[in-house]
XYZ file of C-alpha atoms in Angstrom:
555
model
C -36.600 88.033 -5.948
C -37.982 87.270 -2.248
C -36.578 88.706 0.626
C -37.416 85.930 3.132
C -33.786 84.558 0.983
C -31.486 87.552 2.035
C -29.184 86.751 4.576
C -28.322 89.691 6.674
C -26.316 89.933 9.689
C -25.857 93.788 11.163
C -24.111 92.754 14.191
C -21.778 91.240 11.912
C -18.252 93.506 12.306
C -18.177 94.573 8.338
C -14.897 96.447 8.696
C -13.307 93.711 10.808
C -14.117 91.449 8.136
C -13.473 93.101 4.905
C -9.585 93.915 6.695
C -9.669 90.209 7.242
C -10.496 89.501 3.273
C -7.411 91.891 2.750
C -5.376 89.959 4.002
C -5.467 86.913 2.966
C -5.473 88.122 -0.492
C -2.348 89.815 0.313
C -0.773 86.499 1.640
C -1.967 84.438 -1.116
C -1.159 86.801 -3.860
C 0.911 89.165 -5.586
C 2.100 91.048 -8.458
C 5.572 90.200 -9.740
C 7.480 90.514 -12.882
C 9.082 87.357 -14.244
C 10.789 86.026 -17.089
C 9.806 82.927 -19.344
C 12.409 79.911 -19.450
C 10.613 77.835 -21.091
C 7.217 77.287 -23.416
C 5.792 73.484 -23.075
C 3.426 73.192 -25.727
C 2.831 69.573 -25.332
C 2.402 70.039 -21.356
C 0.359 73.197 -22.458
C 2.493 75.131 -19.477
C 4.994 77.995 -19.442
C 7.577 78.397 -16.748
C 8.510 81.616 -15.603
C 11.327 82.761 -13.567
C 9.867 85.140 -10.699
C 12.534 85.614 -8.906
C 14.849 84.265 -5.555
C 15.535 81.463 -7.695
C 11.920 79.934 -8.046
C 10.578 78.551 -10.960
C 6.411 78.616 -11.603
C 4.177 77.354 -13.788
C 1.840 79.345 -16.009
C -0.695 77.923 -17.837
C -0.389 77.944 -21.712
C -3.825 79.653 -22.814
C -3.362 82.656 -20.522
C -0.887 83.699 -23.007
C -2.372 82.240 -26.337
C -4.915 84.969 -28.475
C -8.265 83.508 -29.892
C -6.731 82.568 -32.751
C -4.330 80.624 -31.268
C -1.371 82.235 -31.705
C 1.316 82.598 -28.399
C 2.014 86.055 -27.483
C 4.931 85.833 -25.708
C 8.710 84.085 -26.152
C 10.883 82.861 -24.086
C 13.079 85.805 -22.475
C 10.323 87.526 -22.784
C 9.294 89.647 -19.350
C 5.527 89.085 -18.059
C 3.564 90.158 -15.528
C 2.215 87.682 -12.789
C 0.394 87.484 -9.882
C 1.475 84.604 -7.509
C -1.145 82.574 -6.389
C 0.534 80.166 -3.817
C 1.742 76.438 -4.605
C 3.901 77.463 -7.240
C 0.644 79.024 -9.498
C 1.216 82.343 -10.980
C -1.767 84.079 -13.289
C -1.035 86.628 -16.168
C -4.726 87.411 -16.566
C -5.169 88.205 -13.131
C -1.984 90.604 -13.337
C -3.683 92.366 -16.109
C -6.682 92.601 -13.697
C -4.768 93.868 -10.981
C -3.448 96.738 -13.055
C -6.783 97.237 -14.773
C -8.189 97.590 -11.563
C -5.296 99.965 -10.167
C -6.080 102.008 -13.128
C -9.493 101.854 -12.235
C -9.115 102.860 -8.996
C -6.380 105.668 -9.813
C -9.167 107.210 -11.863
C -12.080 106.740 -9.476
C -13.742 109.999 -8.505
C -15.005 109.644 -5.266
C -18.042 112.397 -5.976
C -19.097 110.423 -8.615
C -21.625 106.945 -8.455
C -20.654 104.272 -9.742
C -23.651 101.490 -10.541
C -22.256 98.201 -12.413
C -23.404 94.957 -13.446
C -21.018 91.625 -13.429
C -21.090 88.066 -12.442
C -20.399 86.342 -9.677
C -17.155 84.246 -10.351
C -16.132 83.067 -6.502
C -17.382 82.689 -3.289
C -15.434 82.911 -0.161
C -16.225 83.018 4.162
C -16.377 87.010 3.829
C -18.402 87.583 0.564
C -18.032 86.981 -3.527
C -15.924 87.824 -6.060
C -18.175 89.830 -8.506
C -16.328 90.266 -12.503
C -17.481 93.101 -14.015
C -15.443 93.830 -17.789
C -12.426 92.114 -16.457
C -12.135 93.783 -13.481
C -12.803 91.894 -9.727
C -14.796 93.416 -7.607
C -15.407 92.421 -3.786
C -19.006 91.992 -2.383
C -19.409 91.029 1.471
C -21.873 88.705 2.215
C -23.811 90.734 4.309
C -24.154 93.784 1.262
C -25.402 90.849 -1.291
C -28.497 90.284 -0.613
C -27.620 86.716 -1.771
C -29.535 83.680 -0.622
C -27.268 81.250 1.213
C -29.209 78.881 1.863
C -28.804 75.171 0.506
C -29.150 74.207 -3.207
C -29.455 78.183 -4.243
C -26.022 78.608 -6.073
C -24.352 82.298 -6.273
C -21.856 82.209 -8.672
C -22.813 82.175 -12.108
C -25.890 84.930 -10.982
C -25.325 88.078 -12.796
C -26.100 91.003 -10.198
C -26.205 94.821 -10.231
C -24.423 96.778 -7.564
C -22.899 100.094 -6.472
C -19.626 100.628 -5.463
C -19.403 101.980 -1.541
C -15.618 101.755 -0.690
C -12.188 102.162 -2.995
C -9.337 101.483 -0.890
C -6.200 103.198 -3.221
C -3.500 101.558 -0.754
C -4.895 98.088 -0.785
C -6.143 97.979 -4.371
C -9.757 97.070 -3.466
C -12.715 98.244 -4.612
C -15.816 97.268 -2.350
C -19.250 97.204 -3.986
C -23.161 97.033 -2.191
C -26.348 95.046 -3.964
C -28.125 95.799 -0.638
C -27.740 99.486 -1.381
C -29.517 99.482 -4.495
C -32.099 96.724 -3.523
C -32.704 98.559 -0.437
C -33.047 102.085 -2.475
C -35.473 100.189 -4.950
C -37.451 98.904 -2.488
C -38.126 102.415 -0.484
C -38.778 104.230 -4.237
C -41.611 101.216 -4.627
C -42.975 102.190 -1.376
C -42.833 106.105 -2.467
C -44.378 105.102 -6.184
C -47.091 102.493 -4.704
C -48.039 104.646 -1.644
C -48.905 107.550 -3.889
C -50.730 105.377 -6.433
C -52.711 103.946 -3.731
C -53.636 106.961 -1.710
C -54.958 108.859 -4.756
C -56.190 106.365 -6.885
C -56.063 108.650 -9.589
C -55.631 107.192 -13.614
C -51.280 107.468 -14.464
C -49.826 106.674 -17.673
C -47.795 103.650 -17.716
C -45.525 102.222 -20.713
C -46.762 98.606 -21.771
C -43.299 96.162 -21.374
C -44.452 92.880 -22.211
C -47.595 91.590 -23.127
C -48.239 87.314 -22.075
C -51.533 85.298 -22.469
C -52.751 86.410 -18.997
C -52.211 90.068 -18.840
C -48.986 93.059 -19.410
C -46.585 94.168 -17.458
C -46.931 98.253 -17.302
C -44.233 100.708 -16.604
C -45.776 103.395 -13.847
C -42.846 105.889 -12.623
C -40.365 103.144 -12.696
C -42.134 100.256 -11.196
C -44.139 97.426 -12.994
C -47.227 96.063 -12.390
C -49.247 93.276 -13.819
C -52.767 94.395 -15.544
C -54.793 91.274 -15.386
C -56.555 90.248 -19.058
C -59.592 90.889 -16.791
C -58.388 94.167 -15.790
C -58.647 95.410 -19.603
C -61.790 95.901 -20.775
C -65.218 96.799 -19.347
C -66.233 94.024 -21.848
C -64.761 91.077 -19.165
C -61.824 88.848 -20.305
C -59.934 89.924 -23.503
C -56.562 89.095 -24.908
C -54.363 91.524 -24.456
C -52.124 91.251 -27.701
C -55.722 91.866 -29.793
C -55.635 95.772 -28.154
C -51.995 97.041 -27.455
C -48.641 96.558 -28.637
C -45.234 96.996 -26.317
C -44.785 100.676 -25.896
C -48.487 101.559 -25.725
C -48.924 104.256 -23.256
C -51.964 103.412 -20.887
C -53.985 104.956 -18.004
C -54.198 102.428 -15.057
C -54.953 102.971 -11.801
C -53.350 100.703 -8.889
C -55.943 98.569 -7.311
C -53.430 96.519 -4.582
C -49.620 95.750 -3.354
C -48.382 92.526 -2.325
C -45.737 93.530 -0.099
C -44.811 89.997 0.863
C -44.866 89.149 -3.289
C -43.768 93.211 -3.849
C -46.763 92.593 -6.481
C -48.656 95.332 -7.846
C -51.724 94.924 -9.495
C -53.091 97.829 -12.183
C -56.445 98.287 -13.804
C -57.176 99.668 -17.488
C -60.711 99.677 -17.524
C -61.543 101.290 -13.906
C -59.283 103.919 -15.294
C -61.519 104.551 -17.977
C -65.345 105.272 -17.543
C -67.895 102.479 -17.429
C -70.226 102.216 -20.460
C -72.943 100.215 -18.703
C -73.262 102.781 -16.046
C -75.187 105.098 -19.061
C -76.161 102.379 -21.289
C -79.579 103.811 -22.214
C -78.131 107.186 -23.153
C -75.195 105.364 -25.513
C -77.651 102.451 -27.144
C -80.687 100.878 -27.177
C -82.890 98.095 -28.795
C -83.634 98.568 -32.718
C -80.325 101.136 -32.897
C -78.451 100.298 -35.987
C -74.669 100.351 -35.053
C -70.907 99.756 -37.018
C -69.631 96.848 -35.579
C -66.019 95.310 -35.668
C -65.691 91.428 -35.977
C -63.370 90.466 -33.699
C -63.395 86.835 -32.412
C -65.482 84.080 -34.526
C -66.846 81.333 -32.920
C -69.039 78.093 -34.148
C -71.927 78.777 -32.211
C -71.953 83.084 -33.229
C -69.823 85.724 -33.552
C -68.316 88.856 -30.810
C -68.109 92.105 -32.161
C -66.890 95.545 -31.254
C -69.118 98.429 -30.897
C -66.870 101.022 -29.532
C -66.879 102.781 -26.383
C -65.403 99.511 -24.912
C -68.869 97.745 -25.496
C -68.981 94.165 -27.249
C -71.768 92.478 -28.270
C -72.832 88.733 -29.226
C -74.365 87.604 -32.836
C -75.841 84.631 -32.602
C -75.459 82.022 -35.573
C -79.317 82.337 -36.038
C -79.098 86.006 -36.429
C -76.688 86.075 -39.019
C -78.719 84.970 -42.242
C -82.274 84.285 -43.272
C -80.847 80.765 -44.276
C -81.131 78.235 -41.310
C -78.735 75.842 -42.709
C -75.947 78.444 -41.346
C -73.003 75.610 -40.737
C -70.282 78.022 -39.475
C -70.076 81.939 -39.478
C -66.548 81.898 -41.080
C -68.618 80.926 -44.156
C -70.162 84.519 -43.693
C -68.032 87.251 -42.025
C -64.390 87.531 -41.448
C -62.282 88.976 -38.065
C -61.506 92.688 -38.441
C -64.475 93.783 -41.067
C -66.752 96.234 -40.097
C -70.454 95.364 -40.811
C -73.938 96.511 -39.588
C -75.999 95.403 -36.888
C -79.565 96.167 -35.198
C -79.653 95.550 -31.712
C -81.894 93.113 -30.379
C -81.240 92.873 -26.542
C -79.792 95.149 -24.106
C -79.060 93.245 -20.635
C -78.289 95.676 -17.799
C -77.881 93.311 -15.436
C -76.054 90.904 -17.403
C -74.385 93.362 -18.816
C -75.178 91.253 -22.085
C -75.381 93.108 -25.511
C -77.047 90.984 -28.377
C -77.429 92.281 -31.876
C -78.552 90.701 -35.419
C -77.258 90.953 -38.800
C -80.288 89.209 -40.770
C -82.687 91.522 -39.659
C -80.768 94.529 -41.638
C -81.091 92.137 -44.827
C -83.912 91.809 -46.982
C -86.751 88.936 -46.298
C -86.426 86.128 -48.372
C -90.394 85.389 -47.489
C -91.141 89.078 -48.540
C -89.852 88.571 -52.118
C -91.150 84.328 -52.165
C -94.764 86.038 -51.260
C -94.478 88.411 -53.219
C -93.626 86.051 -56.946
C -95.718 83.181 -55.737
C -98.819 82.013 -54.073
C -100.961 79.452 -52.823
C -101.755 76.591 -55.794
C -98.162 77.399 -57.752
C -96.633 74.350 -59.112
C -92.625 74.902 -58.355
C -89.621 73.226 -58.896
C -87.332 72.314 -55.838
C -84.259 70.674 -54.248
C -84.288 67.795 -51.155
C -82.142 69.899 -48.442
C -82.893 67.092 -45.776
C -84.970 64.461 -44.693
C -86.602 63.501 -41.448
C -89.140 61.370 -39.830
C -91.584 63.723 -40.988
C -90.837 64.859 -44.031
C -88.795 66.486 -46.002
C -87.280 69.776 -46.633
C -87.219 71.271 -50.026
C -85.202 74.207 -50.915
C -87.555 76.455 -53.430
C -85.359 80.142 -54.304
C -84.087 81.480 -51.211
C -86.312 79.460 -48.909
C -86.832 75.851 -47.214
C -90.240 74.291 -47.555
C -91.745 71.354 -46.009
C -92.699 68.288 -47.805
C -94.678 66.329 -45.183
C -94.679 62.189 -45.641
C -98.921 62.627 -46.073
C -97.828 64.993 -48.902
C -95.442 62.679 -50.751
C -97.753 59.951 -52.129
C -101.661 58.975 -52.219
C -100.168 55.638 -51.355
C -100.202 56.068 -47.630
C -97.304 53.222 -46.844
C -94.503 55.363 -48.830
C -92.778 58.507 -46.788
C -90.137 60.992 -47.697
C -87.285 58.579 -46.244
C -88.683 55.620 -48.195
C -89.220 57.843 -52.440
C -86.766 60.908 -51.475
C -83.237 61.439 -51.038
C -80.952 64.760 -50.102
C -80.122 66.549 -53.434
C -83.310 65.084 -55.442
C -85.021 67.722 -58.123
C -88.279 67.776 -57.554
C -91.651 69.406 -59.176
C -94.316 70.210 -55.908
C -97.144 72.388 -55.367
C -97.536 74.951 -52.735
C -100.480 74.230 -50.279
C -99.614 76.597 -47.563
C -97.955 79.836 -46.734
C -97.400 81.111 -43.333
C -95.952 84.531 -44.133
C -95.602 85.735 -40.142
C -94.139 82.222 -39.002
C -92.040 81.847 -42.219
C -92.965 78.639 -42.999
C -93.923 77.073 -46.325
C -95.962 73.898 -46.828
C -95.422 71.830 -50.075
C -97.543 68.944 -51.662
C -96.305 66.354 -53.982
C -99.359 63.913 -53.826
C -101.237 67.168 -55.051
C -99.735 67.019 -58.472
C -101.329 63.497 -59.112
C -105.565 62.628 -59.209
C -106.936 61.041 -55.988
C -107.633 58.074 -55.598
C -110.954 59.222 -53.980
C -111.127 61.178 -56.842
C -111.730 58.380 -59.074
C -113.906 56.642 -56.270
C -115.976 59.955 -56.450
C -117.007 58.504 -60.179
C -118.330 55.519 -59.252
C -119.560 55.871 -55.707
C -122.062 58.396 -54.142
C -123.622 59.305 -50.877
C -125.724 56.601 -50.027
C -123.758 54.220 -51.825
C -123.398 50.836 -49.359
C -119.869 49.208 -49.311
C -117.934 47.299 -47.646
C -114.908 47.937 -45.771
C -112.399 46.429 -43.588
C -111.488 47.296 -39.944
C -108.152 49.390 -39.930
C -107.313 51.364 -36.363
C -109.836 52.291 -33.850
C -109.711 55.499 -32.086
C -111.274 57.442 -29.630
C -113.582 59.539 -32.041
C -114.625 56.674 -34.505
C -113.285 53.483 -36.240
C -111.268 53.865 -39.471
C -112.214 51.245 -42.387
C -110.482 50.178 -46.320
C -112.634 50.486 -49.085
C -110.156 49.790 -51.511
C -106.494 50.452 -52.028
C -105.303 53.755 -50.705
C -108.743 54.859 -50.328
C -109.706 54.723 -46.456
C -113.063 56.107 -44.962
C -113.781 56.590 -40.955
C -117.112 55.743 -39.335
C -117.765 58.363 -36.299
C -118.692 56.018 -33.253
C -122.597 58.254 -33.494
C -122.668 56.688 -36.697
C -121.549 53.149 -35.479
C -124.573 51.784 -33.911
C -125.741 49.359 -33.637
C -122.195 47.888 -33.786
C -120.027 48.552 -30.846
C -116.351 49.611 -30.566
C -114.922 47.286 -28.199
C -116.588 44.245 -30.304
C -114.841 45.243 -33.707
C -111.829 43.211 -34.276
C -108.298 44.861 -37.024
C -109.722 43.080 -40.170
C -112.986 42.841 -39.655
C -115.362 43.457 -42.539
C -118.083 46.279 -41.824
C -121.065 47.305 -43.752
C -122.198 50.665 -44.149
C -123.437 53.989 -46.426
C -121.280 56.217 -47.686
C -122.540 59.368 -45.677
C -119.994 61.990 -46.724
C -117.257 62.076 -49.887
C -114.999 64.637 -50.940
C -112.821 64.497 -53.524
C -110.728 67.575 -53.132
C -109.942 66.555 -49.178
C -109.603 62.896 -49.504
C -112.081 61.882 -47.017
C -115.113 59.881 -46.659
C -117.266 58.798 -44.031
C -119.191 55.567 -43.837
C -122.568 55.458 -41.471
C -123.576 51.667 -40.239
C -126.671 53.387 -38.425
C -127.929 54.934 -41.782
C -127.418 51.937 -43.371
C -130.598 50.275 -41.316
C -132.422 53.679 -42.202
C -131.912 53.211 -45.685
C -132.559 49.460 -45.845
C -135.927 50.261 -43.866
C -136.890 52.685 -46.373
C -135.771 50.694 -49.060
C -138.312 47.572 -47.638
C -140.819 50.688 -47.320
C -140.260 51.192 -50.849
C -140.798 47.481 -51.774
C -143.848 47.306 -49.994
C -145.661 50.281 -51.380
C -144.610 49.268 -55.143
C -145.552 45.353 -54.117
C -148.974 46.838 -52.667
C -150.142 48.680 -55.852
C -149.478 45.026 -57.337
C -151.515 42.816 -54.530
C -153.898 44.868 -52.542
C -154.295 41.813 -50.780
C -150.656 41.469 -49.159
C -150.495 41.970 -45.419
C -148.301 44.578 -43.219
C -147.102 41.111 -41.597
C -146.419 39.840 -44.983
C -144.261 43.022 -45.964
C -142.357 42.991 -43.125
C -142.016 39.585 -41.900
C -138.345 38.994 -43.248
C -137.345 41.848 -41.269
C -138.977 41.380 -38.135
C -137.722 37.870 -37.636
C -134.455 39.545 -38.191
C-alpha cells in the first residue's frame, strides 16, 4: 500500500455528506411486503404485487436455491425492497433485516473490526459487503486510491465500524482508522527497535529466494539473504523454516516505502572478530557439506563459519572430474585447515591431506629399476601418463622407443596395458618417471660391440646447435661433436647432410651417448703416420724425414 494514493479531504463536511447518502437511499429504496402474481420461468421474472395497485418485477434467481429449486409460489407473501423503475430486490430485503438485526444487537462499548468487499461505488463513498450485510464507507475514511485506472470495487478491505445509526438503519465503517492506528503502532515498534538496537525475537512468515519476512511485535520486516549469515550470501530456505523464531536487530525504515529492514547475523556475534582463538591453520575440524560445486566444495564449520575445499584438495588422485563423484550435501566429514584469511575473511581447508599418501605406500613397495605393469590415463605432446596402483606416472616420448621418430601419440593410446620400468622417483614433488625404451637393448648398446674409443666413422650432419653439431652414425644411433672438438671444421660451413669424419672420443652404453672428435682425428692420423714411419725406418735406415712425411705435408 502507498500513501501518496489516499485521497483525503478534511475540509470535506463528513456529516453533511453521509446525511446526504441517507437520503437518497431513502428515496430510491424501501422495504415493502408484496405478494407474487405471477412466476415467468421462461422470462426468468416474478411479478409481485407491492401495493397501490403497482405491479414489479423480481428477478427469478433471487428466489431460486443452488439447486435450483423456486422457493416461493404464487400467493405467496415476500419481502422487497423497491429500488426505483419498477425493480424490487428480495436479497437486499433480507439484507436490510439482517442488517436491522445487526444493528438491534450492536453494543456500542464493544469494537467491531470486519473484513468485506467492495461491491459499489457512489459520489459519497462505497458500498463495502461483509457476510451479506452492506456496510457504508465515505470516501474520505477509505483510504482508497481514486485516481484513474486503480479500480475499488472488487478490493477486499478491513475496517472498523465508527457510527450505527438505529433510526436510519446505517451502519458507518472507517479503513482510515485502522490504517491510521497501524501506521502510529509501526512508528511506536520501529522507533524502539531503532533507538536501542538491541537483538528481538521475531517469527519467520515467509521465506523467498532473496530473503524472509520476520514477525517483530506485530510488524514485518524483510531480512536480506545477505543479512543471514556472517558467512555472506546464503539461501535462506537451507537454515530456517516458517515459524523459526530469530534474533534480528533493525538496521533502517523506509518511511516513504514503510520498509523495514532486519539483520540476523549483526544480532549474533561475529566469528572473524576472534578467529585465532576459534581456529587456526593445521586444526582438524567436523565439517558439514552443504553446497557442491564443479570447481570445489562449501562446507559448514559451525559457529556461522564456512569454508572452501578446493577440487585439488579433495583426493590424492588428480584426475578428480567432479566432487559429487566424492562427497554428498549434508554429510559430515573431516578437514585440516590450510588457510585462514582475515582480511578476506576466506577459510580454506583440505580433505586429502587427512588421507593416507598414495606416494608413501608406492615408495614404500617399489623402487628405482622395478619393471611394472601400467595403464595409458592420457596422452600429450610430451608423453604419456600411465596409471601404476594408486598413482600417475610419466612416460616421456624419449622414453617410448630407441627409435627417436616414434612418440607416445604416434605407439600409445588412452586405456593401453603396458609393461615399463621405473627410472625416477621424486618422493617430495610426487612425481614418477617411467621408461619403456629401457625394457629393450640399445642400439648403442650393440654399437658398443663393434666400435670403441678411437674408432673413426663417419657420420652425417643432423642439427647444429649452439654447444656442438649433432651427427648419424647409423640408424637410431646419433653422436654430437662439441664445437672444441670441431676444428678444424667450422660451424657456419657445415651444411644438414653433410658427411663428417671423426673419432669416437666418448661411448656409453648405459646413457646412449657418444661423442665424435674431428680435431683428434688429425692427432690420431699424425700419430698413426708417426707410427708408419718408425716401423718403415727400422726397415730402410735410409728413408728421409721428407720422405715420411711428404704425403702429409703437401696436404
Amino acid at each position: 500500500m502507498k500513501f501518496e494514493d489516499f485521497e483525503i479531504d478534511e475540509t470535506e463536511d463528513f456529516a453533511a455528506m453521509l446525511e446526504e447518502s441517507f437520503k437518497k437511499s431513502e428515496s430510491k429504496s424501501d422495504l415493502v411486503t408484496g405478494t407474487i402474481v405471477k412466476i415467468d420461468e421462461k422470462d426468468s421474472l416474478v411479478v409481485v404485487d407491492i401495493g397501490g395497485g403497482r405491479d414489479a418485477n423480481l428477478d427469478l434467481a433471487e428466489i431460486t436455491d443452488e439447486e435450483g429449486k423456486i422457493t416461493f409460489a404464487v400467493n405467496d407473501t415476500i419481502e422487497v425492497v423497491t429500488m426505483g423503475r419498477g425493480r424490487i430486490s428480495h436479497k437486499a430485503a433480507l439484507g436490510r433485516a439482517a442488517l436491522n438485526e445487526f444493528i438491534s444487537e450492536y453494543d456500542e462499548e464493544q469494537e467491531y473490526i470486519i473484513e468485506g468487499v467492495v461491491t459499489k461505488k457512489n459520489k459519497g463513498g462505497y458500498v463495502v459487503e461483509v457476510d451479506g450485510l452492506e456496510f457504508f464507507m465515505p470516501r474520505t475514511l477509505s483510504y482508497l486510491s481514486s485516481k484513474p485506472g486503480v479500480e475499488s470495487v472488487g478490493k477486499k478491505v478491513k475496517a472498523v465500524i465508527v457510527k450505527v445509526d438505529k433510526e436510519k438503519g446505517s451502519v458507518v465503517i472507517s479503513r482510515k482508522e485502522l490504517i491510521e492506528r497501524d501506521k502510529a503502532k509501526t512508528d511506536e515498534i520501529v522507533g524502539a527497535l531503532l533507538e536501542n538496537k538491541d537483538p528481538v525475537i521475531g517469527t519467520i512468515k515467509k521465506i523467498t529466494s532473496y530473503g524472509m519476512f520476520v514477525d517483530v511485535g506485530g510488524m514485518d520486516g524483510l531480512v536480506h539473504y545477505s543479512q543471514i549469515s556472517h558467512k555472506g550470501p546464503v539461501n535462506p530456505s537451507k537454515y530456517f523454516a516458517e515459524g523459526d523464531e530469530v534474533n534480528v536487530i533493525a538496521l533502517e525504515y523506509d518511511k516513504k516505502k514503510r520498509h523495514l529492514s532486519l539483520s540476523i547475523k549483526d544480532a549474533n556475534p561475529d566469528p572473524w572478530a576472534d578467529i585465532d582463538a576459534i581456529i587456526g591453520v593445521g586444526d582438524t575440524v567436523t565439517a558439514t557439506v552443504s553446497n557442491i560445486e564443479p570447481y570445489g566444495v562449501f562446507v559448514d564449520l559451525g559457529e556461522d563459519l564456512e569454508a572452501f575445499l578446493h577440487v585439488s584438495e579433495i583426493s590424492w588422485d588428480k584426475n578428480v572430474k567432479h566432487p559429487q563423484d566424492y562427497l554428498e550435501n549434508d554429510t559430515d566429514i573431516n578437514v585440516e585447515v590450510i588457510e585462514v584469511d582475515k582480511e578476506k575473511r576466506r577459510l580454506r581447508v583440505s580433505l586429502k591431506t587427512l588421507l593416507p599418501k598414495p606416494m608413501d605406500a608406492f615408495v614404500s613397495a617399489n623402487k628405482v629399476g622395478d619393471v611394472v605393469n601400467g595403464t595409458v590415463t592420457s596422452i600429450t605432446d610430451f608423453g604419456a601418463f600411465v596409471k601404476v596402483g594408486e598413482l600417475e606416472g610419466l612416460l616421456h616420448n624419449q622414453e617410448v622407443s630407441w627409435d627417436k621418430s616414434k612418440n607416445a601419440k604416434s605407439e600409445l593410446a588412452v586405456g593401453d596395458e603396458l609393461e615399463v620400468k621405473i627410472i625416477k622417483i621424486d618422493r617430495d614433488a610426487g612425481k614418477i618417471s617411467l621408461s619403456k625404451k629401457a625394457l629393450q637393448d640399445s642400439p648403442v648398446k650393440a654399437f658398443a660391440q663393434t666400435h670403441k674409443n678411437g674408432t673413426i666413422v663417419t657420420g652425417i650432419v643432423k642439427d647444429t646447435k649452439d654447444f656442438g653439431v649433432f651427427i648419424s652414425l647409423e640408424e637410431n644411433i646419433d653422436a654430437l661433436i662439441r664445437m672444441e672438438d670441431l676444428y678444424p671444421l667450422k660451424a657456419e660451413e657445415l651444411e644438414k647432410g653433410q658427411e663428417i669424419k671423426g673419432v669416437i672420443s666418448f661411448i656409453d652404453a648405459n646413457s646412449d651417448r657418444i661423442r665424435v672428435s674431428v680435431k683428434k682425428l688429425e692427432r690420431q692420423e699424425e700419430r698413426e703416420a708417426m707410427d708408419q714411419f718408425n716401423n718403415e725406418n727400422e726397415k730402410d735406415d735410409s728413408m728421409t724425414l721428407g720422405d715420411a712425411f711428404g704425403d702429409i705435408l703437401k696436404k
